[in-house]
Short mmCIF file of C-alpha atoms in Angstrom, two decimals:
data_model
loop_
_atom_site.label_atom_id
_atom_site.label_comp_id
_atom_site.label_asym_id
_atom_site.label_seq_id
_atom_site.Cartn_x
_atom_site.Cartn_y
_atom_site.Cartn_z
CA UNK A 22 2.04 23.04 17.36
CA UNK A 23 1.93 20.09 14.73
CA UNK A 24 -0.70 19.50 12.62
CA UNK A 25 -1.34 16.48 14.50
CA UNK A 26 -1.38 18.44 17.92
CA UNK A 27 -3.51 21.23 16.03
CA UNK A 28 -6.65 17.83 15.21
CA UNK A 29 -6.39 17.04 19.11
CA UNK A 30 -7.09 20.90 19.94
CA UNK A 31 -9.98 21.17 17.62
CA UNK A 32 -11.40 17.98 18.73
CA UNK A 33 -11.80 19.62 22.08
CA UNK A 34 -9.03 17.55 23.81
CA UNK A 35 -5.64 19.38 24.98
CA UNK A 36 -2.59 17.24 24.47
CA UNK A 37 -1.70 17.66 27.51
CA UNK A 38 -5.03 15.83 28.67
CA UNK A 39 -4.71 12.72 26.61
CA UNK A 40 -5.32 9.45 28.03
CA UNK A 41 -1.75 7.82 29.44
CA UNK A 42 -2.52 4.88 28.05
CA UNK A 43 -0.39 3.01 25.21
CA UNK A 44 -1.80 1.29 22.09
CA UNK A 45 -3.33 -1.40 24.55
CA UNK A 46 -5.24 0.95 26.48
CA UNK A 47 -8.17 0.93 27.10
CA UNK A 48 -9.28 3.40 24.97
CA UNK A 49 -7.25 1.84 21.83
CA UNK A 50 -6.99 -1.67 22.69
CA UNK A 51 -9.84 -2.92 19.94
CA UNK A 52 -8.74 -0.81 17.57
CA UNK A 53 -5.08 -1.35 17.85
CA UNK A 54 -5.98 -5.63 17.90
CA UNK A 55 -8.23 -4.80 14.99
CA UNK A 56 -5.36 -3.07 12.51
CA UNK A 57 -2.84 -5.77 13.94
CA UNK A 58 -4.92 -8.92 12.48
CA UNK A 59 -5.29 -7.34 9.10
CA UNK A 60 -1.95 -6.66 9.56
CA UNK A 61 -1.05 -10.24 10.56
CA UNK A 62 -3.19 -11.23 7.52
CA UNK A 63 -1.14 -9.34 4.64
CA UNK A 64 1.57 -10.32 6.17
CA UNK A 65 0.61 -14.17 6.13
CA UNK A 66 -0.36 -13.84 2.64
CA UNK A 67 2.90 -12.28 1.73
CA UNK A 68 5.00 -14.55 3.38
CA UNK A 69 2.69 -17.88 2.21
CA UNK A 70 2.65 -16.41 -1.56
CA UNK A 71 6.41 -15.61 -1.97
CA UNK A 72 7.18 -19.25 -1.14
CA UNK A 73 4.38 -21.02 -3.33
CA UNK A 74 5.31 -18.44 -6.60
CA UNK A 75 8.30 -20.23 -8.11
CA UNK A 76 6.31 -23.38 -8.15
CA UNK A 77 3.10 -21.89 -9.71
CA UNK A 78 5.16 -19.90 -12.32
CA UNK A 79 6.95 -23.22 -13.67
CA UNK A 80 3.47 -25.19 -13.71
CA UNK A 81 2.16 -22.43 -15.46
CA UNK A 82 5.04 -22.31 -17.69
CA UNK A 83 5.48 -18.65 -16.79
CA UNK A 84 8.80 -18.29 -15.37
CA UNK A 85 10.26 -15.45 -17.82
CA UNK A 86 6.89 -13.55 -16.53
CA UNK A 87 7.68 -14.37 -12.65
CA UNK A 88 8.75 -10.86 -12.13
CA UNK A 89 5.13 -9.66 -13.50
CA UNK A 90 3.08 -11.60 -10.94
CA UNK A 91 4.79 -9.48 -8.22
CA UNK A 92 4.57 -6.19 -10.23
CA UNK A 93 0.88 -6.47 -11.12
CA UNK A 94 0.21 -6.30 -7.60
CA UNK A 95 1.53 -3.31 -7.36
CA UNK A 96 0.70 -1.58 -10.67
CA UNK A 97 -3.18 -1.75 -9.58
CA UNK A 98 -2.45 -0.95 -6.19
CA UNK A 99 -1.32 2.40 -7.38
CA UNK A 100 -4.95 3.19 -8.04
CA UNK A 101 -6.09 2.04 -5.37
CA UNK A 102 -4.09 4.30 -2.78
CA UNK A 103 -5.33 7.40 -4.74
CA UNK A 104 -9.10 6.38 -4.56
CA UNK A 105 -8.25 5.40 -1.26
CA UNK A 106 -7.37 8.51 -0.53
CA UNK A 107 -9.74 11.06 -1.39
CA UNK A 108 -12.69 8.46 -0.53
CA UNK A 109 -10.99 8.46 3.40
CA UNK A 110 -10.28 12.22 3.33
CA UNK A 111 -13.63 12.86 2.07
CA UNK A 112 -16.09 10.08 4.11
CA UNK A 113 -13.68 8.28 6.42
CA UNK A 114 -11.34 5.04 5.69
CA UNK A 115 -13.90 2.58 7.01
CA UNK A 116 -15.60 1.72 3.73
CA UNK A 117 -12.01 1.76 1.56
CA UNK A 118 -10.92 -1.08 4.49
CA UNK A 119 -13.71 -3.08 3.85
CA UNK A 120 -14.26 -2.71 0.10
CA UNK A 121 -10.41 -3.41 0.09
CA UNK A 122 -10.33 -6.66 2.20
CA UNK A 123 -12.82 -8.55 -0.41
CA UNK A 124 -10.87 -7.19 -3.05
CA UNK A 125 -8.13 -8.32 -1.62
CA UNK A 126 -9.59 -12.25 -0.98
CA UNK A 127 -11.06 -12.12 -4.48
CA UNK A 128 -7.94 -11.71 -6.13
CA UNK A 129 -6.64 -14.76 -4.49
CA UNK A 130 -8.80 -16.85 -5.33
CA UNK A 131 -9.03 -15.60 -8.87
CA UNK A 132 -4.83 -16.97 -8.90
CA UNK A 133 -5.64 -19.81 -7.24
CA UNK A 134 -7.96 -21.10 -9.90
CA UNK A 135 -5.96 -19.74 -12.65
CA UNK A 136 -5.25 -22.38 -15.96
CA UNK A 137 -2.39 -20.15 -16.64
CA UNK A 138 0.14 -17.76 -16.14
CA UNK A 139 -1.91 -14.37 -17.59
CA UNK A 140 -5.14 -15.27 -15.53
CA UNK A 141 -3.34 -15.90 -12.12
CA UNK A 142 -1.23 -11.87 -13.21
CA UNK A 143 -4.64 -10.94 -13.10
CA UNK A 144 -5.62 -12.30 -10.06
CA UNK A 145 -2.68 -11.00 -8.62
CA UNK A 146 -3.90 -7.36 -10.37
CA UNK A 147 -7.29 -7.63 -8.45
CA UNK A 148 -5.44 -8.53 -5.17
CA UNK A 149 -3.32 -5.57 -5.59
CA UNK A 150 -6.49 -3.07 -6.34
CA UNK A 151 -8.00 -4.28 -3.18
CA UNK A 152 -4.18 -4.27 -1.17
CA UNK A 153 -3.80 -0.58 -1.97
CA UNK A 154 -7.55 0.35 -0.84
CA UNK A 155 -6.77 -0.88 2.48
CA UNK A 156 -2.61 -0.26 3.24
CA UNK A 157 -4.42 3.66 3.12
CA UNK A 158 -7.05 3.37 4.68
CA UNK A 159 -5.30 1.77 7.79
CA UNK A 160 -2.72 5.16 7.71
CA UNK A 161 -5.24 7.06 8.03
CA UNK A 162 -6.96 5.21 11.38
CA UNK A 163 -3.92 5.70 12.96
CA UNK A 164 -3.66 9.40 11.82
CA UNK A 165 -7.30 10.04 13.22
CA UNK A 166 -7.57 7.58 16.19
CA UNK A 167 -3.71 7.55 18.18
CA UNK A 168 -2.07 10.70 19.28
CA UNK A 169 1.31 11.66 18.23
CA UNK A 170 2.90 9.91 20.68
CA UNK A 171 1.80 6.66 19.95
CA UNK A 172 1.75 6.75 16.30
CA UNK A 173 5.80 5.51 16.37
CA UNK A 174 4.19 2.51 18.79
CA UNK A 175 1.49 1.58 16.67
CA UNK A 176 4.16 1.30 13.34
CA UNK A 177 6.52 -0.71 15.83
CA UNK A 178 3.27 -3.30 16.51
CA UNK A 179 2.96 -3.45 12.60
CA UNK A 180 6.48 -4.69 11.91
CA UNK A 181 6.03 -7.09 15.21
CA UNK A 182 2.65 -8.60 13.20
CA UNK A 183 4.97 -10.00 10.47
CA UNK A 184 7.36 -11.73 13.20
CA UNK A 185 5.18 -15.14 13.65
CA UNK A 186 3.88 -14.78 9.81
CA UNK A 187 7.28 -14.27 8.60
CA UNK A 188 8.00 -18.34 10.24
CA UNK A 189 4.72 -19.52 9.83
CA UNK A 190 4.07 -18.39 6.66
CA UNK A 191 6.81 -20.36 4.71
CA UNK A 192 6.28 -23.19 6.91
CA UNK A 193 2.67 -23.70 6.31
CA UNK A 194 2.88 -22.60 2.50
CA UNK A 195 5.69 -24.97 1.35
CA UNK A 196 4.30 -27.46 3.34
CA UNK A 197 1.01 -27.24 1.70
CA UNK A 198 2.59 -26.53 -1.88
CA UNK A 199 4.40 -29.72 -1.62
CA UNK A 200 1.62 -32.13 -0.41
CA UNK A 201 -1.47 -30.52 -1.68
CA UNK A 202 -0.05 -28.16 -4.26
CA UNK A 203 0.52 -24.27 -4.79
CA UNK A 204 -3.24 -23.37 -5.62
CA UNK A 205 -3.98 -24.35 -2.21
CA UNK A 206 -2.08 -21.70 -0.56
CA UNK A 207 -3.91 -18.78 -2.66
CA UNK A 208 -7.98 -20.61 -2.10
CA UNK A 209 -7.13 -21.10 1.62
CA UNK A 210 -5.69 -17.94 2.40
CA UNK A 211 -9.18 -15.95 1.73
CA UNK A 212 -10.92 -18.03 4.48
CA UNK A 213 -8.83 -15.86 6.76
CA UNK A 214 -10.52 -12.28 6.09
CA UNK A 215 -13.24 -13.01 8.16
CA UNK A 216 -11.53 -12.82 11.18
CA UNK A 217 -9.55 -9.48 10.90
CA UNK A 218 -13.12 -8.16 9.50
CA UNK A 219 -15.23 -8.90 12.45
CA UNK A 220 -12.32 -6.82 13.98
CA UNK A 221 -11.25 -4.46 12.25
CA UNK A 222 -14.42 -2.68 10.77
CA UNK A 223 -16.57 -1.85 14.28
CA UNK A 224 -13.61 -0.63 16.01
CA UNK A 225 -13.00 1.64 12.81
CA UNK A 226 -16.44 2.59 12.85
CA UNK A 227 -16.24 3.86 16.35
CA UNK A 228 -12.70 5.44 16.12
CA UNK A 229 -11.97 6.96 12.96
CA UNK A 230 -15.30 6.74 10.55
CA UNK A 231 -16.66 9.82 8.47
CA UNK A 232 -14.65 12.96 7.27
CA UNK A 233 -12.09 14.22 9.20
CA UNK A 234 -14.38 17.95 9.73
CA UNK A 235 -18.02 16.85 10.16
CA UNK A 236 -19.21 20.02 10.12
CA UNK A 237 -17.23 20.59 6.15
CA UNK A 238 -19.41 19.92 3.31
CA UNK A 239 -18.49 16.99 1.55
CA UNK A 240 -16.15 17.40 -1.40
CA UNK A 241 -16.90 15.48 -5.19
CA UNK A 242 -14.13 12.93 -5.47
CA UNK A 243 -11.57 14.88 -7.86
CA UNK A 244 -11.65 13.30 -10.93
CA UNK A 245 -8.21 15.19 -12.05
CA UNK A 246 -7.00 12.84 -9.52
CA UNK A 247 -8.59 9.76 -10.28
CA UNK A 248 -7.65 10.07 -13.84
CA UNK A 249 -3.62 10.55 -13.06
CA UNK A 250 -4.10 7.17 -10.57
CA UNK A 251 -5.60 5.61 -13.91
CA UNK A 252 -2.88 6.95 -15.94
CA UNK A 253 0.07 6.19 -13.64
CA UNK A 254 -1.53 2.68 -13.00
CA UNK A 255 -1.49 1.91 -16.78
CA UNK A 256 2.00 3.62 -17.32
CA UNK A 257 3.27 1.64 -14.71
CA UNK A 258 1.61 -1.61 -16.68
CA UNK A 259 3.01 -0.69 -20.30
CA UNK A 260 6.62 -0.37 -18.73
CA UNK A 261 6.23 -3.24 -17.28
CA UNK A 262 5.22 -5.05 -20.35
CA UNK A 263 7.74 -3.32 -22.49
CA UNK A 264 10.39 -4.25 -20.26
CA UNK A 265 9.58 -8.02 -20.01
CA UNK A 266 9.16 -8.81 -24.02
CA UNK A 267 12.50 -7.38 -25.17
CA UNK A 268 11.50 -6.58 -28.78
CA UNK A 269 11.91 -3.38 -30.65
CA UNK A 270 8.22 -3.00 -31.09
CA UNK A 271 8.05 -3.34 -26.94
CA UNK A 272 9.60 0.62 -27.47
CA UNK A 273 5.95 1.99 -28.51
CA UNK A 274 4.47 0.34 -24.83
CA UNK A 275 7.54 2.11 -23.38
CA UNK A 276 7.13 5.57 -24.82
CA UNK A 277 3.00 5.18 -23.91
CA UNK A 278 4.33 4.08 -20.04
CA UNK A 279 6.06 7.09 -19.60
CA UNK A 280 4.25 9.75 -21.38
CA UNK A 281 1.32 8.55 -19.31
CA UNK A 282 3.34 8.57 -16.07
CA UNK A 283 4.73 11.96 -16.51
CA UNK A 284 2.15 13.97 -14.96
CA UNK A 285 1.09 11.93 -12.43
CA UNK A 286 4.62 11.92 -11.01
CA UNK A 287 5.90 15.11 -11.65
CA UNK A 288 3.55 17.48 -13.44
CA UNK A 289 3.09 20.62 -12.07
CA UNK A 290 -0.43 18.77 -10.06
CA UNK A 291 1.06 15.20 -10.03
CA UNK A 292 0.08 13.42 -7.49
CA UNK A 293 3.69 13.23 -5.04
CA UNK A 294 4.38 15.99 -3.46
CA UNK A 295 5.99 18.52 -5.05
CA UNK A 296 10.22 18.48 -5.35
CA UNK A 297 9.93 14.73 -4.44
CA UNK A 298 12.14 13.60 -7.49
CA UNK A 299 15.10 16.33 -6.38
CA UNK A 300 14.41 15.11 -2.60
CA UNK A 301 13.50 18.01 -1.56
CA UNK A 302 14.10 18.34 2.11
CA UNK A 303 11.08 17.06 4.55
CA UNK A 304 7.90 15.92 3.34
CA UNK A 305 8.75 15.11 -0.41
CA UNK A 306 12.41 13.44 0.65
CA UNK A 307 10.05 11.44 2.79
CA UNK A 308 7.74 10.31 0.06
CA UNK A 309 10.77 9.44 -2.00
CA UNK A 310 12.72 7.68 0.63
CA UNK A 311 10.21 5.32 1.28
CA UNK A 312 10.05 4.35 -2.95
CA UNK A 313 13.40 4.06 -3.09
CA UNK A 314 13.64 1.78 0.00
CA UNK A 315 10.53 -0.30 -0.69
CA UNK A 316 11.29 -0.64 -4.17
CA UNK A 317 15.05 -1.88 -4.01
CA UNK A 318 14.50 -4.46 -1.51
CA UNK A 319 11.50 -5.73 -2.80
CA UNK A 320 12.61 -6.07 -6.02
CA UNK A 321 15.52 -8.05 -4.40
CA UNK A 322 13.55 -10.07 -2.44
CA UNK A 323 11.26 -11.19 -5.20
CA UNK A 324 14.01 -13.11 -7.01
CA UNK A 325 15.60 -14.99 -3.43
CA UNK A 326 13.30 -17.93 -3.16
CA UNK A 327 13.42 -18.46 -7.40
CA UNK A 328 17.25 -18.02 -7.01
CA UNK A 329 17.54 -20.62 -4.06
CA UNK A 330 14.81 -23.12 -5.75
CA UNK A 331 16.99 -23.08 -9.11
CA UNK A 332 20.53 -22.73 -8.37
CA UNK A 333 20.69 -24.50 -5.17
CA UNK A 334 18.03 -26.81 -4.94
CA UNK A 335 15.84 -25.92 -1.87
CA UNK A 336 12.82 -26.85 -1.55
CA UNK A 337 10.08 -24.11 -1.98
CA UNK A 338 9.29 -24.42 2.25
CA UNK A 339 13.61 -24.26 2.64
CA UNK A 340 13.55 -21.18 0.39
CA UNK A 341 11.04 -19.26 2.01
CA UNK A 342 12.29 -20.33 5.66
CA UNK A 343 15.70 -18.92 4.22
CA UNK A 344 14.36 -15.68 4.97
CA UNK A 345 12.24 -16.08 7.89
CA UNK A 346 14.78 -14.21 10.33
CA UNK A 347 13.84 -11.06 8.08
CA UNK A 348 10.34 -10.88 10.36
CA UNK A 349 12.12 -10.58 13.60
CA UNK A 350 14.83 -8.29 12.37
CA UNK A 351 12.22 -5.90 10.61
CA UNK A 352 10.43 -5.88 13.81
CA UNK A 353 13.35 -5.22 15.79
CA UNK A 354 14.35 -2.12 13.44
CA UNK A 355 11.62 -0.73 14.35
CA UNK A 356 11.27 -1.04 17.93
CA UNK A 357 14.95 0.62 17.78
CA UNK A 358 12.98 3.89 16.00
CA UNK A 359 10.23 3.82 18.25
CA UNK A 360 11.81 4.22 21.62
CA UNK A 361 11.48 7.96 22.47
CA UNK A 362 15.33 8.84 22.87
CA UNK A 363 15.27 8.18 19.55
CA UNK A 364 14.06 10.56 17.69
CA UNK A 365 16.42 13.28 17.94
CA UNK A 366 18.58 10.76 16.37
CA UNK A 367 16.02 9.52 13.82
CA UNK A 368 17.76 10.77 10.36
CA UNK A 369 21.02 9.17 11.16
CA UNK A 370 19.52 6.28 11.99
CA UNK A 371 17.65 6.15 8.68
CA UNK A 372 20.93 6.88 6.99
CA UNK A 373 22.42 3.71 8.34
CA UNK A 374 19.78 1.79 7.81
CA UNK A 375 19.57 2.06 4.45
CA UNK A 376 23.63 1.85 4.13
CA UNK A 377 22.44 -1.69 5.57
CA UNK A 378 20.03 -2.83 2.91
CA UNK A 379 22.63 -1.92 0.58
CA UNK A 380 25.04 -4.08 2.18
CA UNK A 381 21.93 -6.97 2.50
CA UNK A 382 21.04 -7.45 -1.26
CA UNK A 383 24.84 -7.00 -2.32
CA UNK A 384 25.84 -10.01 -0.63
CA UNK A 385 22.68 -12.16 -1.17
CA UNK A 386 23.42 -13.50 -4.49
CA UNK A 387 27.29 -14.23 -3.22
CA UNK A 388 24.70 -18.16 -2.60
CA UNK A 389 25.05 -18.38 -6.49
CA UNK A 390 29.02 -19.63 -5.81
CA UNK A 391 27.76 -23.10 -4.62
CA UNK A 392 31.08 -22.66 -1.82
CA UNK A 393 29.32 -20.17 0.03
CA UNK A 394 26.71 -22.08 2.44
CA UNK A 395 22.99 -21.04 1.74
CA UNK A 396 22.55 -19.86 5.35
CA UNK A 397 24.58 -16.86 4.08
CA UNK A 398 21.13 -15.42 2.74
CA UNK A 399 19.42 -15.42 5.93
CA UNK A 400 21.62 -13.79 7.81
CA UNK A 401 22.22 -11.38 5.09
CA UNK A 402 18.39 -10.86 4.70
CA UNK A 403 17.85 -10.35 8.92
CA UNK A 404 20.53 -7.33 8.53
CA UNK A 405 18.71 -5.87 5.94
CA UNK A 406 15.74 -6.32 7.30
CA UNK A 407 16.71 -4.60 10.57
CA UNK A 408 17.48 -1.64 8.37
CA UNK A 409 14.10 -1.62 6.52
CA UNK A 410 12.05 -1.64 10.08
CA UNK A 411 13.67 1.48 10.96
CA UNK A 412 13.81 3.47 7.36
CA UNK A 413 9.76 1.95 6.65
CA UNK A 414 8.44 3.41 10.27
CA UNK A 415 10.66 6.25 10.27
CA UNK A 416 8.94 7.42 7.24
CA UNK A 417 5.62 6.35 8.45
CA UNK A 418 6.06 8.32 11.73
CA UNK A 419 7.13 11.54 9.54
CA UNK A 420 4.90 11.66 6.75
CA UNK A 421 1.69 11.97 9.77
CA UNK A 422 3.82 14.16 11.61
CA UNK A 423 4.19 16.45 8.78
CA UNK A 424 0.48 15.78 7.47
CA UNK A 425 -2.37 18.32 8.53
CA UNK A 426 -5.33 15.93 9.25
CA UNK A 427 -7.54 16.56 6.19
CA UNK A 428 -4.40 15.67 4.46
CA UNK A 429 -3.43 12.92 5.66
CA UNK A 430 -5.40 10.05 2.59
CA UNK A 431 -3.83 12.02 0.50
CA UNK A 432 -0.29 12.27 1.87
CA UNK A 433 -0.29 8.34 2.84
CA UNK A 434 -1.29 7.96 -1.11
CA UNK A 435 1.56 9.67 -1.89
CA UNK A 436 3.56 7.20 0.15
CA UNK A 437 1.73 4.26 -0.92
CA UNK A 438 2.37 5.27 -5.03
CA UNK A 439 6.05 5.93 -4.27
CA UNK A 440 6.58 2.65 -2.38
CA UNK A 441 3.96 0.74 -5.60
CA UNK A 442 5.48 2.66 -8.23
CA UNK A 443 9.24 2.07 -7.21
CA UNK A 444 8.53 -1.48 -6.79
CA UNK A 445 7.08 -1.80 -10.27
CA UNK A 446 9.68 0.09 -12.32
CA UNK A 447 12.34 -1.79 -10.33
CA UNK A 448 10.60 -5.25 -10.81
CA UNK A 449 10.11 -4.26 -14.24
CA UNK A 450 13.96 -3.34 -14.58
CA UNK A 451 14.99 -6.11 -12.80
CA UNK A 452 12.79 -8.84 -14.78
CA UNK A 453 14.08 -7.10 -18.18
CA UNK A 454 17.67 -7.87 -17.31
CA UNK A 455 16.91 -11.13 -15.89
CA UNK A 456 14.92 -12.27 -18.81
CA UNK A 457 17.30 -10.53 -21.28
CA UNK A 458 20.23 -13.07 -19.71
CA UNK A 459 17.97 -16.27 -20.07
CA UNK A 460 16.86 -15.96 -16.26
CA UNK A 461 13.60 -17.66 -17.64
CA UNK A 462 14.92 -20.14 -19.85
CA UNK A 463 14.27 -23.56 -17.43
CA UNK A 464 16.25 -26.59 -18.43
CA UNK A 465 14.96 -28.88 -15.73
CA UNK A 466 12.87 -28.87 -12.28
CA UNK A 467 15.44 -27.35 -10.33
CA UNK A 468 18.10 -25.25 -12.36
CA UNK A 469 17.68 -21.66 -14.36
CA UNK A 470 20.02 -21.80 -17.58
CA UNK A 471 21.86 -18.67 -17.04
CA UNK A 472 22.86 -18.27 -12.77
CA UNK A 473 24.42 -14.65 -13.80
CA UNK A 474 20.92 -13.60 -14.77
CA UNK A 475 20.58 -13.11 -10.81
CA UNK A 476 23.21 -10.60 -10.79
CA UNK A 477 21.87 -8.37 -13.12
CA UNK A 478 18.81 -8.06 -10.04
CA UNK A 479 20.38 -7.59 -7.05
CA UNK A 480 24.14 -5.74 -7.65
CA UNK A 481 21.90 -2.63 -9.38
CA UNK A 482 19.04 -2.88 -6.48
CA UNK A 483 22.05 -2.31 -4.05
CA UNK A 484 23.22 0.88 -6.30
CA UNK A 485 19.93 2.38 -5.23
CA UNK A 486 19.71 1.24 -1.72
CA UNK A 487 23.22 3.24 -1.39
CA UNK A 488 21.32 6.33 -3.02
CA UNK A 489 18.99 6.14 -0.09
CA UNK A 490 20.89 7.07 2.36
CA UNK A 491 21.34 9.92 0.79
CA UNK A 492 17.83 10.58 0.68
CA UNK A 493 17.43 9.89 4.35
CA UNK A 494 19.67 12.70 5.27
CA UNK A 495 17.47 14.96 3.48
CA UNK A 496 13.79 13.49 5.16
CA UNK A 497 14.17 16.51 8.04
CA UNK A 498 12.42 19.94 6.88
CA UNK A 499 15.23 23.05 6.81
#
């Protein structure tokens, strides 16, 4: 019996006995619309943001720190998941959602009203506190509220949310950053919290609130913990730093990074699971799989609209439509991992589809020889996406399957920080070698002095895509 299985018997329900229904049933239908509009909301805002950033880092005269608008997203985020966590283990992820979705919108519009480029990073910072509050708190809903059997479903509906945001999105952002300018796409996006809100919090409330064992006493929070999420959050930011200012005094912020990262990664009580960094085989090849996925391609991604703004002159709404098959591929993936034949097959297919990421960010920068036609990228970027919607599910689907129920904010922290983390030390080593070639050096409106600086992204993100797959092989328990 799973530990999944093992919650339904102790909630008085045999497995056998659940309702038939799917993630539209009756029984789940408000939740499951609930999750999918804040779902459809992060997914607008990621979409919308990506295409307005190249434009609000050259009015802000912040282009060499482009890479460090994404990352400080993340870096804060990495606390969040942990206090996310133990405050969802410990009194149910209702009030993390919440608390989360205002941070969230607050962060927004702190970038949108930014005067320059180290006030909208922070903006970005407070957006990320609240983003990782809530990407936890929704894990756990679906741990509590869908059985087994639906929890593949439920990850297929998220990658389907980011289909119409995915064309939308760019649409509506560069059409906006154009005629009414880039701070308009970070002020109007807040205005859209409401909604998933109104829908999202009852339905929690009725599903999934309070503790996963009412009858337990109520832990402390574990300030051990809390203190490693500080210290891995503020690691994460010194390496980033260090790695974007190139100067031999940036080795002290370096040495700081990582001695504060250390044991929240992989002390003997850091806060992955234990073996992740040797991939251990099930749960901690899981954990790591998903940071060395997440973290490759996003990294990637990051630099595609700056790279097709600068070097081939798109406009920022061409750029970000560029990529807007990604959505539909990504959602496609993972219907492929959700059907039930599936899953006895589910490690190979992880294998290839991280052989395809590879493959995706390789070729992406092949736009920079102005021969090759720019269309090149989006079909490039829909292949790789297809792989990420089955690796990003797959390891969804596992780490609850292999997750006893009061561990399950914990577990989808552990997640969360490998997915944040990887992304920041791979933005951060990314924007290093991008800034170290003159990637941030701007000559004009629409060209990047050095093109090459754009190789020195994407051709070592593909070197650990390809290490992936070797991870995925492992993601199954011995």
């Amino acid at each position: 019996m799973s530990a999944l299985e093992s919650s339904d018997a102790r909630a008085g329900t045999p497995v056998a006995e659940l309702p038939a229904g799917g993630i539209l049933g009756r029984e789940h239908r408000a939740l499951s619309f609930g999750i999918l509009a804040v779902v459809l909301l992060v997914a607008f805002e990621a979409t919308a943001v990506g295409t307005a950033m190249p434009v609000a880092a050259r009015e802000l005269d912040g282009v060499s720190l482009y890479a460090f608008a994404f990352s400080a997203y993340f870096t804060t985020s990495l606390f969040g998941m942990v206090v996310a966590g133990q405050w969802a283990d410990r009194r149910g992820p209702l009030g993390a959602l919440g608390v989360g979705m205002s941070g969230f919108a607050a962060g927004l519009l702190l970038s949108g009203t930014a005067l320059n480029m180290w006030t909208f990073i922070a903006g970005r910072a407070v957006q990320g506190l609240g983003g990782g509050l809530v990407i936890v708190a929704l894990y756990v809903v679906i741990g509590r509220a869908y059985p087994a059997r639906l929890q593949p479903a439920i990850m297929a509906a998220f990658a389907a949310g980011w289909v119409v945001p995915s064309v939308v999105g760019p649409l509506l952002a560069g059409t906006a950053t154009e005629q009414l300018g880039w701070r308009w796409v970070f002020i109007g996006i807040p205005v859209l919290v409401v909604f998933p809100l109104a829908l999202a919090l009852p339905a929690t409330r009725r599903m999934a609130s309070g503790p996963a064992d009412p009858s337990a006493p109520v832990e402390p929070f574990d300030r051990r913990r809390i203190k490693l999420a500080l210290g891995i959050s503020v690691g994460a930011g010194l390496l980033q730093y260090a790695g974007q200012e190139l100067r031999w005094l940036s080795v002290l912020p370096f040495v700081a990074g990582v001695a504060l990262l250390a044991p929240a990664v992989a002390g003997r009580r850091a806060l992955l699971p234990h073996g992740t960094w040797r991939a251990a085989r099930g749960l901690p090849s899981v954990v790591l799989l998903r940071g060395v996925a997440a973290g490759s391609f996003i990294a990637a991604e990051s630099f595609v609209p700056l790279m097709l703004v600068t070097q081939r002159g798109l406009t920022p709404t061409m750029a970000g439509l560029s990529l807007a098959v990604g959505g539909a591929t990504w959602a496609l993936g993972s219907y492929v991992q959700a059907r039930p034949r599936m899953e006895a097959h589910r490690e190979r297919l992880m294998v290839a589809g991280m052989v395809l990421v590879a493959l995706a960010i390789v070729a992406a920068p092949s736009v920079l020889v102005t021969a090759v036609p720019v269309w090149v990228v989006g079909v490039a970027w829909g292949v790789g996406c297809f792989g990420m919607g089955v690796v990003i599910a797959s390891t969804s689907v596992l780490l609850l399957k292999l997750s006893a129920p009061q561990e399950a904010g914990a577990n989808s922290a552990a997640l969360q920080i490998s997915d944040g983390l990887s992304n920041v030390l791979l933005l951060a080593a990314g924007g290093a070698g991008f800034a170290a070639l003159g990637g941030g050096a701007v000559s004009d409106a629409a060209s990047v002095s050095h093109p090459g600086a754009f190789l020195v992204v994407f051709l070592p993100m593909g070197v650990v895509a390809l290490g992936g797959a070797f991870v995925a092989g492992r993601v199954r328990g011995s």
